[in-house]
PDB file of C-alpha atoms in Angstrom:
ATOM      1  CA  MET A 111       0.234  -0.036  -0.082  1.00 36.00           C
ATOM      2  CA  SER A 112       2.969   1.661   0.629  1.00 40.00           C
ATOM      3  CA  LEU A 113       3.940   2.467  -3.393  1.00 41.00           C
ATOM      4  CA  LEU A 114      -0.461   3.222  -4.218  1.00 39.00           C
ATOM      5  CA  ASN A 115      -0.483   7.104  -3.522  1.00 42.00           C
ATOM      6  CA  PRO A 116       2.628   8.148  -5.494  1.00 40.00           C
ATOM      7  CA  TYR A 117       0.691   5.529  -8.587  1.00 36.00           C
ATOM      8  CA  ILE A 118      -2.142   8.233  -7.783  1.00 35.00           C
ATOM      9  CA  ARG A 119      -0.097  11.267  -8.479  1.00 39.00           C
ATOM     10  CA  LEU A 120       0.826   9.452 -11.331  1.00 39.00           C
ATOM     11  CA  LEU A 121      -1.982   8.499 -12.943  1.00 35.00           C
ATOM     12  CA  LEU A 122      -3.684  12.096 -11.926  1.00 37.00           C
ATOM     13  CA  LEU A 123       0.557  14.005 -13.914  1.00 41.00           C
ATOM     14  CA  SER A 124      -0.664  11.979 -16.756  1.00 41.00           C
ATOM     15  CA  ALA A 125      -3.848  12.594 -17.688  1.00 38.00           C
ATOM     16  CA  PHE A 126      -3.150  16.280 -16.856  1.00 37.00           C
ATOM     17  CA  LEU A 127       0.224  15.874 -19.843  1.00 40.00           C
ATOM     18  CA  CYS A 128      -3.083  13.890 -21.899  1.00 40.00           C
ATOM     19  CA  THR A 129      -5.031  17.675 -21.465  1.00 38.00           C
ATOM     20  CA  THR A 130      -2.924  19.615 -22.119  1.00 40.00           C
ATOM     21  CA  SER A 131      -0.008  18.217 -24.111  1.00 42.00           C
ATOM     22  CA  SER A 132       0.896  20.376 -27.962  1.00 49.00           C
ATOM     23  CA  ILE A 133       2.290  16.820 -28.704  1.00 47.00           C
ATOM     24  CA  SER A 134      -1.331  15.287 -29.780  1.00 48.00           C
ATOM     25  CA  ALA A 135      -1.663  12.131 -32.295  1.00 42.00           C
ATOM     26  CA  ASP A 136      -2.928  13.366 -35.371  1.00 44.00           C
ATOM     27  CA  GLU A 137      -5.695  12.607 -38.019  1.00 41.00           C
ATOM     28  CA  THR A 138      -4.108  11.850 -41.181  1.00 43.00           C
ATOM     29  CA  SER A 139      -0.920   9.683 -42.428  1.00 44.00           C
ATOM     30  CA  LEU A 140       2.191  11.290 -42.686  1.00 52.00           C
ATOM     31  CA  HIS A 141       1.995  10.715 -46.363  1.00 49.00           C
ATOM     32  CA  ASN A 142       4.647  13.084 -47.336  1.00 58.00           C
ATOM     33  CA  LEU A 143       7.323  11.098 -44.869  1.00 67.00           C
ATOM     34  CA  PRO A 144       8.866   7.906 -44.733  1.00 68.00           C
ATOM     35  CA  ASN A 145       9.420   5.566 -41.966  1.00 82.00           C
ATOM     36  CA  PRO A 146      12.740   8.124 -39.312  1.00 86.00           C
ATOM     37  CA  GLU A 147      15.654   5.848 -40.900  1.00 89.00           C
ATOM     38  CA  LEU A 148      17.523   4.571 -37.649  1.00 88.00           C
ATOM     39  CA  ALA A 149      21.833   3.609 -37.271  1.00 91.00           C
ATOM     40  CA  ASN A 150      23.331   1.490 -36.012  1.00 88.00           C
ATOM     41  CA  VAL A 151      26.170   1.397 -33.220  1.00 86.00           C
ATOM     42  CA  TRP A 152      29.443   2.591 -34.748  1.00 89.00           C
ATOM     43  CA  GLN A 153      32.009  -0.086 -34.020  1.00 82.00           C
ATOM     44  CA  ALA A 154      35.249   1.865 -32.601  1.00 69.00           C
ATOM     45  CA  GLN A 155      37.770   0.499 -34.907  1.00 69.00           C
ATOM     46  CA  SER A 156      36.051   1.297 -38.212  1.00 77.00           C
ATOM     47  CA  SER A 157      37.763   3.547 -40.575  1.00 86.00           C
ATOM     48  CA  PRO A 158      35.555   7.103 -41.481  1.00 93.00           C
ATOM     49  CA  SER A 159      36.898   7.532 -44.326  1.00 92.00           C
ATOM     50  CA  ASP A 160      33.579   7.209 -46.476  1.00 94.00           C
ATOM     51  CA  PHE A 161      31.943   9.107 -44.033  1.00 97.00           C
ATOM     52  CA  LEU A 162      30.287  12.824 -43.428  1.00 98.00           C
ATOM     53  CA  VAL A 163      30.178  13.404 -39.378  1.00 97.00           C
ATOM     54  CA  SER A 164      27.913  15.684 -37.481  1.00 98.00           C
ATOM     55  CA  GLU A 165      27.306  15.694 -33.631  1.00 97.00           C
ATOM     56  CA  LYS A 166      24.666  14.119 -32.144  1.00 95.00           C
ATOM     57  CA  LEU A 167      22.755  16.493 -30.532  1.00 95.00           C
ATOM     58  CA  ASP A 168      20.317  15.122 -27.255  1.00 89.00           C
ATOM     59  CA  GLY A 169      17.071  16.294 -28.536  1.00 92.00           C
ATOM     60  CA  VAL A 170      12.952  16.193 -29.487  1.00 93.00           C
ATOM     61  CA  ARG A 171      13.823  14.210 -32.110  1.00 93.00           C
ATOM     62  CA  ALA A 172      10.918  16.726 -34.621  1.00 95.00           C
ATOM     63  CA  ARG A 173       9.571  15.422 -38.446  1.00 95.00           C
ATOM     64  CA  TRP A 174       8.524  17.982 -40.761  1.00 96.00           C
ATOM     65  CA  ASP A 175       6.752  17.449 -43.469  1.00 94.00           C
ATOM     66  CA  GLY A 176       6.411  20.634 -45.398  1.00 93.00           C
ATOM     67  CA  GLU A 177       3.167  22.397 -42.961  1.00 93.00           C
ATOM     68  CA  ARG A 178       3.525  20.781 -40.047  1.00 94.00           C
ATOM     69  CA  LEU A 179       5.739  19.443 -37.271  1.00 96.00           C
ATOM     70  CA  TYR A 180       5.642  15.265 -35.529  1.00 94.00           C
ATOM     71  CA  SER A 181       6.534  13.578 -33.327  1.00 89.00           C
ATOM     72  CA  ARG A 182       8.990  10.029 -34.846  1.00 84.00           C
ATOM     73  CA  SER A 183       6.591   8.549 -34.245  1.00 79.00           C
ATOM     74  CA  GLY A 184       3.504  10.257 -35.458  1.00 85.00           C
ATOM     75  CA  LEU A 185       2.106  13.041 -33.447  1.00 88.00           C
ATOM     76  CA  ILE A 186       1.809  16.099 -34.070  1.00 92.00           C
ATOM     77  CA  ILE A 187       3.920  19.212 -31.991  1.00 94.00           C
ATOM     78  CA  ALA A 188       2.444  22.379 -32.206  1.00 90.00           C
ATOM     79  CA  ALA A 189       4.601  24.741 -32.669  1.00 96.00           C
ATOM     80  CA  PRO A 190       3.218  28.153 -32.622  1.00 97.00           C
ATOM     81  CA  HIS A 191       3.024  29.701 -36.412  1.00 96.00           C
ATOM     82  CA  TRP A 192       6.189  32.040 -35.882  1.00 98.00           C
ATOM     83  CA  PHE A 193       8.283  28.863 -35.018  1.00 98.00           C
ATOM     84  CA  THR A 194       8.005  27.580 -38.470  1.00 97.00           C
ATOM     85  CA  LYS A 195       6.976  30.388 -40.552  1.00 96.00           C
ATOM     86  CA  GLY A 196       9.712  30.630 -43.149  1.00 96.00           C
ATOM     87  CA  PHE A 197      10.207  27.054 -42.973  1.00 97.00           C
ATOM     88  CA  PRO A 198      10.381  25.348 -46.466  1.00 97.00           C
ATOM     89  CA  ASP A 199       7.839  23.136 -47.925  1.00 94.00           C
ATOM     90  CA  GLU A 200       9.422  19.637 -47.955  1.00 95.00           C
ATOM     91  CA  PRO A 201      10.146  16.759 -45.719  1.00 95.00           C
ATOM     92  CA  LEU A 202      12.526  17.691 -43.094  1.00 96.00           C
ATOM     93  CA  GLU A 203      15.007  15.526 -40.418  1.00 96.00           C
ATOM     94  CA  GLY A 204      15.295  16.684 -37.142  1.00 97.00           C
ATOM     95  CA  GLU A 205      16.112  17.982 -33.968  1.00 96.00           C
ATOM     96  CA  LEU A 206      14.752  20.765 -31.463  1.00 97.00           C
ATOM     97  CA  TRP A 207      17.493  22.201 -28.935  1.00 97.00           C
ATOM     98  CA  GLY A 208      18.174  24.294 -26.751  1.00 96.00           C
ATOM     99  CA  GLY A 209      21.813  23.780 -25.864  1.00 95.00           C
ATOM    100  CA  TYR A 210      23.679  21.052 -23.590  1.00 91.00           C
ATOM    101  CA  SER A 211      21.500  20.194 -20.984  1.00 86.00           C
ATOM    102  CA  SER A 212      17.787  21.016 -21.846  1.00 89.00           C
ATOM    103  CA  PHE A 213      17.082  18.146 -23.358  1.00 87.00           C
ATOM    104  CA  ASP A 214      13.626  18.178 -20.339  1.00 84.00           C
ATOM    105  CA  GLN A 215      12.979  21.487 -20.644  1.00 91.00           C
ATOM    106  CA  VAL A 216      12.822  20.803 -25.270  1.00 93.00           C
ATOM    107  CA  SER A 217      10.617  17.964 -24.494  1.00 89.00           C
ATOM    108  CA  LEU A 218       8.272  20.130 -21.469  1.00 91.00           C
ATOM    109  CA  ILE A 219       8.178  23.009 -24.320  1.00 94.00           C
ATOM    110  CA  ALA A 220       7.395  20.015 -27.599  1.00 92.00           C
ATOM    111  CA  ARG A 221       4.729  18.667 -25.232  1.00 89.00           C
ATOM    112  CA  GLY A 222       2.583  21.965 -24.274  1.00 88.00           C
ATOM    113  CA  LEU A 223       4.243  22.792 -20.943  1.00 89.00           C
ATOM    114  CA  THR A 224       4.958  25.781 -20.917  1.00 91.00           C
ATOM    115  CA  ASP A 225       3.934  28.910 -22.672  1.00 93.00           C
ATOM    116  CA  ASP A 226       4.919  30.224 -26.044  1.00 95.00           C
ATOM    117  CA  ASP A 227       7.256  31.341 -25.255  1.00 96.00           C
ATOM    118  CA  ALA A 228       9.795  28.879 -24.425  1.00 97.00           C
ATOM    119  CA  TRP A 229       9.694  28.007 -28.143  1.00 98.00           C
ATOM    120  CA  ARG A 230      12.535  30.870 -28.253  1.00 98.00           C
ATOM    121  CA  THR A 231      15.264  29.216 -26.372  1.00 97.00           C
ATOM    122  CA  ILE A 232      14.972  26.946 -29.208  1.00 98.00           C
ATOM    123  CA  GLN A 233      16.033  25.916 -32.634  1.00 98.00           C
ATOM    124  CA  TYR A 234      14.917  22.548 -35.467  1.00 98.00           C
ATOM    125  CA  TRP A 235      18.418  21.547 -36.108  1.00 98.00           C
ATOM    126  CA  LEU A 236      18.255  20.049 -39.455  1.00 98.00           C
ATOM    127  CA  PHE A 237      20.254  16.333 -40.225  1.00 97.00           C
ATOM    128  CA  ASP A 238      18.087  15.618 -43.664  1.00 97.00           C
ATOM    129  CA  ALA A 239      15.850  16.297 -46.560  1.00 96.00           C
ATOM    130  CA  PRO A 240      14.213  13.197 -47.340  1.00 94.00           C
ATOM    131  CA  ALA A 241      12.536  14.035 -50.462  1.00 93.00           C
ATOM    132  CA  ALA A 242      15.677  16.159 -51.387  1.00 95.00           C
ATOM    133  CA  ALA A 243      17.706  13.850 -54.602  1.00 95.00           C
ATOM    134  CA  GLY A 244      21.023  11.470 -54.692  1.00 96.00           C
ATOM    135  CA  GLY A 245      23.012  10.958 -51.977  1.00 97.00           C
ATOM    136  CA  PHE A 246      23.545  11.787 -48.099  1.00 98.00           C
ATOM    137  CA  GLU A 247      26.143  14.680 -49.178  1.00 98.00           C
ATOM    138  CA  GLN A 248      23.783  15.953 -52.042  1.00 98.00           C
ATOM    139  CA  ARG A 249      20.916  16.640 -49.732  1.00 98.00           C
ATOM    140  CA  TYR A 250      24.090  18.188 -47.210  1.00 98.00           C
ATOM    141  CA  HIS A 251      24.563  20.437 -49.810  1.00 97.00           C
ATOM    142  CA  HIS A 252      20.805  21.468 -50.522  1.00 97.00           C
ATOM    143  CA  PHE A 253      19.502  22.102 -46.819  1.00 97.00           C
ATOM    144  CA  GLN A 254      22.359  24.134 -46.271  1.00 96.00           C
ATOM    145  CA  ALA A 255      20.234  26.640 -47.375  1.00 94.00           C
ATOM    146  CA  PHE A 256      17.568  26.467 -45.684  1.00 96.00           C
ATOM    147  CA  GLU A 257      19.390  28.155 -42.519  1.00 93.00           C
ATOM    148  CA  ARG A 258      18.694  31.485 -44.085  1.00 92.00           C
ATOM    149  CA  LEU A 259      15.576  31.043 -43.871  1.00 94.00           C
ATOM    150  CA  THR A 260      14.555  32.167 -40.473  1.00 96.00           C
ATOM    151  CA  PRO A 261      16.745  32.215 -36.725  1.00 96.00           C
ATOM    152  CA  TYR A 262      14.844  28.768 -35.693  1.00 98.00           C
ATOM    153  CA  LEU A 263      16.086  27.183 -38.364  1.00 97.00           C
ATOM    154  CA  ARG A 264      19.636  25.158 -37.843  1.00 98.00           C
ATOM    155  CA  VAL A 265      21.712  23.172 -40.133  1.00 98.00           C
ATOM    156  CA  ILE A 266      24.027  20.748 -38.491  1.00 98.00           C
ATOM    157  CA  PRO A 267      27.624  21.340 -39.493  1.00 97.00           C
ATOM    158  CA  GLN A 268      28.574  17.485 -40.912  1.00 97.00           C
ATOM    159  CA  THR A 269      32.193  17.385 -41.617  1.00 97.00           C
ATOM    160  CA  ARG A 270      34.203  14.626 -43.450  1.00 96.00           C
ATOM    161  CA  GLY A 271      35.145  11.956 -42.028  1.00 95.00           C
ATOM    162  CA  THR A 272      39.196  11.178 -41.889  1.00 92.00           C
ATOM    163  CA  ASP A 273      41.326   7.917 -39.739  1.00 92.00           C
ATOM    164  CA  VAL A 274      40.253   5.909 -36.653  1.00 91.00           C
ATOM    165  CA  ASN A 275      42.075   8.035 -34.071  1.00 91.00           C
ATOM    166  CA  ALA A 276      40.995  11.591 -35.390  1.00 93.00           C
ATOM    167  CA  LEU A 277      37.382  10.307 -34.137  1.00 93.00           C
ATOM    168  CA  GLN A 278      37.858   9.251 -31.467  1.00 91.00           C
ATOM    169  CA  GLN A 279      39.690  12.779 -30.569  1.00 93.00           C
ATOM    170  CA  ARG A 280      36.221  14.141 -31.570  1.00 94.00           C
ATOM    171  CA  LEU A 281      33.838  11.634 -29.257  1.00 93.00           C
ATOM    172  CA  ASP A 282      36.393  12.906 -26.522  1.00 91.00           C
ATOM    173  CA  ASP A 283      35.589  16.896 -27.103  1.00 94.00           C
ATOM    174  CA  ILE A 284      31.973  16.218 -26.616  1.00 93.00           C
ATOM    175  CA  VAL A 285      31.571  14.925 -24.362  1.00 88.00           C
ATOM    176  CA  THR A 286      33.972  17.081 -22.301  1.00 88.00           C
ATOM    177  CA  ARG A 287      31.823  19.832 -23.610  1.00 89.00           C
ATOM    178  CA  GLY A 288      28.315  18.468 -22.557  1.00 87.00           C
ATOM    179  CA  GLY A 289      27.797  16.864 -25.720  1.00 90.00           C
ATOM    180  CA  GLU A 290      26.090  12.792 -26.470  1.00 87.00           C
ATOM    181  CA  GLY A 291      28.754  11.731 -29.320  1.00 92.00           C
ATOM    182  CA  LEU A 292      28.734  11.883 -32.704  1.00 96.00           C
ATOM    183  CA  VAL A 293      25.806  10.531 -36.421  1.00 96.00           C
ATOM    184  CA  LEU A 294      28.263   9.141 -39.250  1.00 97.00           C
ATOM    185  CA  HIS A 295      26.428   8.705 -42.717  1.00 97.00           C
ATOM    186  CA  GLN A 296      27.921   7.794 -45.019  1.00 96.00           C
ATOM    187  CA  ARG A 297      28.722  10.931 -47.735  1.00 96.00           C
ATOM    188  CA  ASN A 298      26.633   9.060 -50.742  1.00 95.00           C
ATOM    189  CA  ALA A 299      23.370   7.275 -48.931  1.00 95.00           C
ATOM    190  CA  PRO A 300      20.238   7.021 -50.266  1.00 94.00           C
ATOM    191  CA  ILE A 301      17.414   7.739 -47.926  1.00 91.00           C
ATOM    192  CA  VAL A 302      16.570   4.197 -45.155  1.00 91.00           C
ATOM    193  CA  ALA A 303      13.447   3.907 -43.687  1.00 88.00           C
ATOM    194  CA  GLY A 304      13.923   2.202 -40.332  1.00 87.00           C
ATOM    195  CA  ARG A 305      17.593   0.708 -39.478  1.00 89.00           C
ATOM    196  CA  SER A 306      19.344   2.109 -42.046  1.00 92.00           C
ATOM    197  CA  PRO A 307      23.163  -0.074 -43.109  1.00 94.00           C
ATOM    198  CA  TYR A 308      24.811   3.131 -43.511  1.00 95.00           C
ATOM    199  CA  LEU A 309      23.994   5.187 -40.725  1.00 96.00           C
ATOM    200  CA  PHE A 310      25.872   4.953 -37.700  1.00 95.00           C
ATOM    201  CA  LYS A 311      26.298   6.736 -33.705  1.00 92.00           C
ATOM    202  CA  PHE A 312      28.974   6.583 -31.742  1.00 92.00           C
ATOM    203  CA  LYS A 313      29.078   7.494 -28.422  1.00 87.00           C
ATOM    204  CA  PRO A 314      30.826   6.942 -25.144  1.00 83.00           C
ATOM    205  CA  VAL A 315      28.660   4.146 -23.537  1.00 78.00           C
ATOM    206  CA  ASP A 316      24.912   2.513 -25.491  1.00 80.00           C
ATOM    207  CA  ASP A 317      21.820   4.091 -24.433  1.00 84.00           C
ATOM    208  CA  ALA A 318      18.419   2.449 -25.526  1.00 88.00           C
ATOM    209  CA  GLU A 319      14.555   2.653 -24.820  1.00 92.00           C
ATOM    210  CA  ALA A 320      13.387   0.356 -23.096  1.00 94.00           C
ATOM    211  CA  LYS A 321       9.435  -0.170 -21.916  1.00 94.00           C
ATOM    212  CA  VAL A 322       8.192  -0.249 -17.373  1.00 96.00           C
ATOM    213  CA  LEU A 323       6.120  -3.403 -17.365  1.00 97.00           C
ATOM    214  CA  ALA A 324       5.880  -2.967 -13.261  1.00 97.00           C
ATOM    215  CA  VAL A 325       7.173  -0.949 -10.630  1.00 97.00           C
ATOM    216  CA  LEU A 326       9.043  -4.134  -7.641  1.00 96.00           C
ATOM    217  CA  PRO A 327       9.712  -2.970  -4.045  1.00 96.00           C
ATOM    218  CA  GLY A 328      12.726  -1.908  -2.155  1.00 94.00           C
ATOM    219  CA  ASN A 329      13.983  -3.184   0.824  1.00 92.00           C
ATOM    220  CA  GLY A 330      16.055  -1.548   3.629  1.00 92.00           C
ATOM    221  CA  LYS A 331      16.500   1.693   2.723  1.00 91.00           C
ATOM    222  CA  TYR A 332      14.337   1.924   0.080  1.00 93.00           C
ATOM    223  CA  ALA A 333      11.348   0.123   2.394  1.00 94.00           C
ATOM    224  CA  GLY A 334       8.170   1.881   0.766  1.00 94.00           C
ATOM    225  CA  MET A 335       9.712   2.609  -2.532  1.00 96.00           C
ATOM    226  CA  MET A 336      10.433   1.669  -5.829  1.00 96.00           C
ATOM    227  CA  GLY A 337      13.514  -1.543  -5.501  1.00 96.00           C
ATOM    228  CA  SER A 338      13.482  -2.010  -9.390  1.00 97.00           C
ATOM    229  CA  LEU A 339      11.424  -2.221 -12.423  1.00 97.00           C
ATOM    230  CA  LEU A 340      10.920  -4.713 -14.275  1.00 97.00           C
ATOM    231  CA  VAL A 341      11.285  -3.382 -18.587  1.00 97.00           C
ATOM    232  CA  GLU A 342      10.841  -4.849 -22.127  1.00 96.00           C
ATOM    233  CA  THR A 343      12.924  -3.722 -24.876  1.00 93.00           C
ATOM    234  CA  ALA A 344      11.046  -2.944 -28.499  1.00 88.00           C
ATOM    235  CA  GLU A 345      12.654  -6.310 -29.895  1.00 89.00           C
ATOM    236  CA  GLY A 346      11.173  -8.349 -26.250  1.00 93.00           C
ATOM    237  CA  VAL A 347      13.880  -8.398 -23.574  1.00 94.00           C
ATOM    238  CA  ARG A 348      13.082  -8.275 -19.814  1.00 96.00           C
ATOM    239  CA  PHE A 349      15.147  -7.185 -17.943  1.00 96.00           C
ATOM    240  CA  LYS A 350      15.512  -5.287 -14.387  1.00 96.00           C
ATOM    241  CA  ILE A 351      16.426  -1.776 -13.341  1.00 97.00           C
ATOM    242  CA  GLY A 352      17.369  -0.749  -9.611  1.00 95.00           C
ATOM    243  CA  THR A 353      19.819   2.071 -10.214  1.00 94.00           C
ATOM    244  CA  GLY A 354      20.689   5.457 -11.588  1.00 93.00           C
ATOM    245  CA  PHE A 355      17.783   6.607  -9.478  1.00 94.00           C
ATOM    246  CA  SER A 356      17.021   8.764  -6.772  1.00 93.00           C
ATOM    247  CA  ASP A 357      15.383   8.728  -3.578  1.00 93.00           C
ATOM    248  CA  ALA A 358      12.581  11.132  -5.216  1.00 93.00           C
ATOM    249  CA  GLU A 359      12.224   9.419  -8.471  1.00 94.00           C
ATOM    250  CA  ARG A 360      12.131   5.626  -6.426  1.00 96.00           C
ATOM    251  CA  ARG A 361       9.011   7.497  -4.637  1.00 95.00           C
ATOM    252  CA  THR A 362       7.679   8.496  -7.917  1.00 94.00           C
ATOM    253  CA  PRO A 363       8.450   5.689  -9.936  1.00 95.00           C
ATOM    254  CA  PRO A 364       8.278   5.921 -13.186  1.00 94.00           C
ATOM    255  CA  ALA A 365       4.943   4.675 -15.004  1.00 94.00           C
ATOM    256  CA  ILE A 366       4.181   1.199 -15.894  1.00 95.00           C
ATOM    257  CA  GLY A 367       3.842   1.436 -19.831  1.00 93.00           C
ATOM    258  CA  SER A 368       5.447   4.247 -19.808  1.00 92.00           C
ATOM    259  CA  TRP A 369       9.119   4.490 -21.512  1.00 93.00           C
ATOM    260  CA  ILE A 370      12.230   4.783 -20.638  1.00 94.00           C
ATOM    261  CA  THR A 371      15.940   5.564 -21.569  1.00 92.00           C
ATOM    262  CA  PHE A 372      19.202   3.294 -19.509  1.00 94.00           C
ATOM    263  CA  ALA A 373      22.595   3.666 -20.449  1.00 88.00           C
ATOM    264  CA  HIS A 374      24.359   0.458 -20.403  1.00 88.00           C
ATOM    265  CA  ASN A 375      27.779  -1.253 -21.555  1.00 77.00           C
ATOM    266  CA  GLY A 376      26.873  -3.751 -23.885  1.00 75.00           C
ATOM    267  CA  VAL A 377      25.036  -6.808 -24.496  1.00 80.00           C
ATOM    268  CA  THR A 378      25.128 -10.560 -22.334  1.00 78.00           C
ATOM    269  CA  SER A 379      25.159 -13.645 -24.910  1.00 73.00           C
ATOM    270  CA  SER A 380      21.487 -14.000 -23.659  1.00 79.00           C
ATOM    271  CA  GLY A 381      20.680 -10.877 -24.993  1.00 84.00           C
ATOM    272  CA  LYS A 382      20.585  -9.229 -21.660  1.00 89.00           C
ATOM    273  CA  PRO A 383      21.945  -5.342 -21.271  1.00 88.00           C
ATOM    274  CA  ARG A 384      25.177  -5.288 -19.189  1.00 81.00           C
ATOM    275  CA  PHE A 385      25.516  -2.981 -17.018  1.00 84.00           C
ATOM    276  CA  ALA A 386      22.315  -1.162 -17.169  1.00 92.00           C
ATOM    277  CA  ARG A 387      20.851   1.455 -15.507  1.00 92.00           C
ATOM    278  CA  PHE A 388      18.335   3.937 -15.763  1.00 95.00           C
ATOM    279  CA  LEU A 389      18.785   7.483 -17.544  1.00 92.00           C
ATOM    280  CA  ARG A 390      15.243   9.496 -17.923  1.00 90.00           C
ATOM    281  CA  VAL A 391      11.507   8.832 -18.776  1.00 90.00           C
ATOM    282  CA  ARG A 392      10.692   9.476 -22.116  1.00 83.00           C
ATOM    283  CA  LEU A 393       8.323  12.126 -23.273  1.00 69.00           C
ATOM    284  CA  ASP A 394       9.213  13.287 -26.000  1.00 57.00           C
ATOM    285  CA  TYR A 395       6.991  11.079 -27.537  1.00 48.00           C
ATOM    286  CA  GLU A 396       5.566   8.095 -28.324  1.00 48.00           C
ATOM    287  CA  LEU A 397       8.278   5.245 -29.082  1.00 40.00           C
ATOM    288  CA  SER A 398       7.658   3.228 -32.459  1.00 42.00           C
ATOM    289  CA  HIS A 399       9.181  -0.110 -32.482  1.00 38.00           C
ATOM    290  CA  ASP A 400      12.172   0.635 -32.778  1.00 40.00           C
ATOM    291  CA  ALA A 401      14.325   3.079 -31.026  1.00 43.00           C
ATOM    292  CA  ASN A 402      17.176   5.522 -31.887  1.00 48.00           C
TER     293      ASN A 402
END
């Protein structure tokens, strides 16, 4: 019974989010957009010479269909008209981002839990234009011009990969200043719906998403609070996560059915994440079947 009150609070909070959120179900299909392209994990000893390399922004992924913004799974992100005024009338892929350590605030903005003025603190950072002709490098040169259209539209810089040591040094520099990692995109790559063999992420630790199946009670100093979560990945792998939580998060744990992001150090022979630890609840989207 000691966990009942936090559950009630979570149910009330969920109801509030559903009624106030700026992310809502779309009544039409995203006919202008393919399924989102998703990255694989980069193998550190591979040569990056045939790739364009960019910083991986820890923002809220957003898809522009030429008229409005959507979350990765197709929910409308109701950005103010003045924010998207001047955006081109073609599909774009990017991240809503407000700088380092801003993910939680950007999530609140995208969900409509702040006033419209908060949108002035973020920008839409482009990393692809799926309807443009050619391979990725050609598409990049195409959408670079969009940065001149509006101050709320920016382009994530891409540079040619050179060698393994330079790539590792760039990763270290980005992580030192608070960044998440790198993205590597094969220069001549076509758009691929779903998991792409031409797109990779390179980070100091792996992370992934999982759905909360159960909240398990704690013992000892965690008596009366959450002890761990039983979760399941999109691939159907079930496991428990019991570390990475603050006491406040243990008193009010993630809701059953919500999606969380967790860090891990690879996987075991049975496919379970090794040393999994909680990072955060994913508030920015309803996770589609794949995670990037």
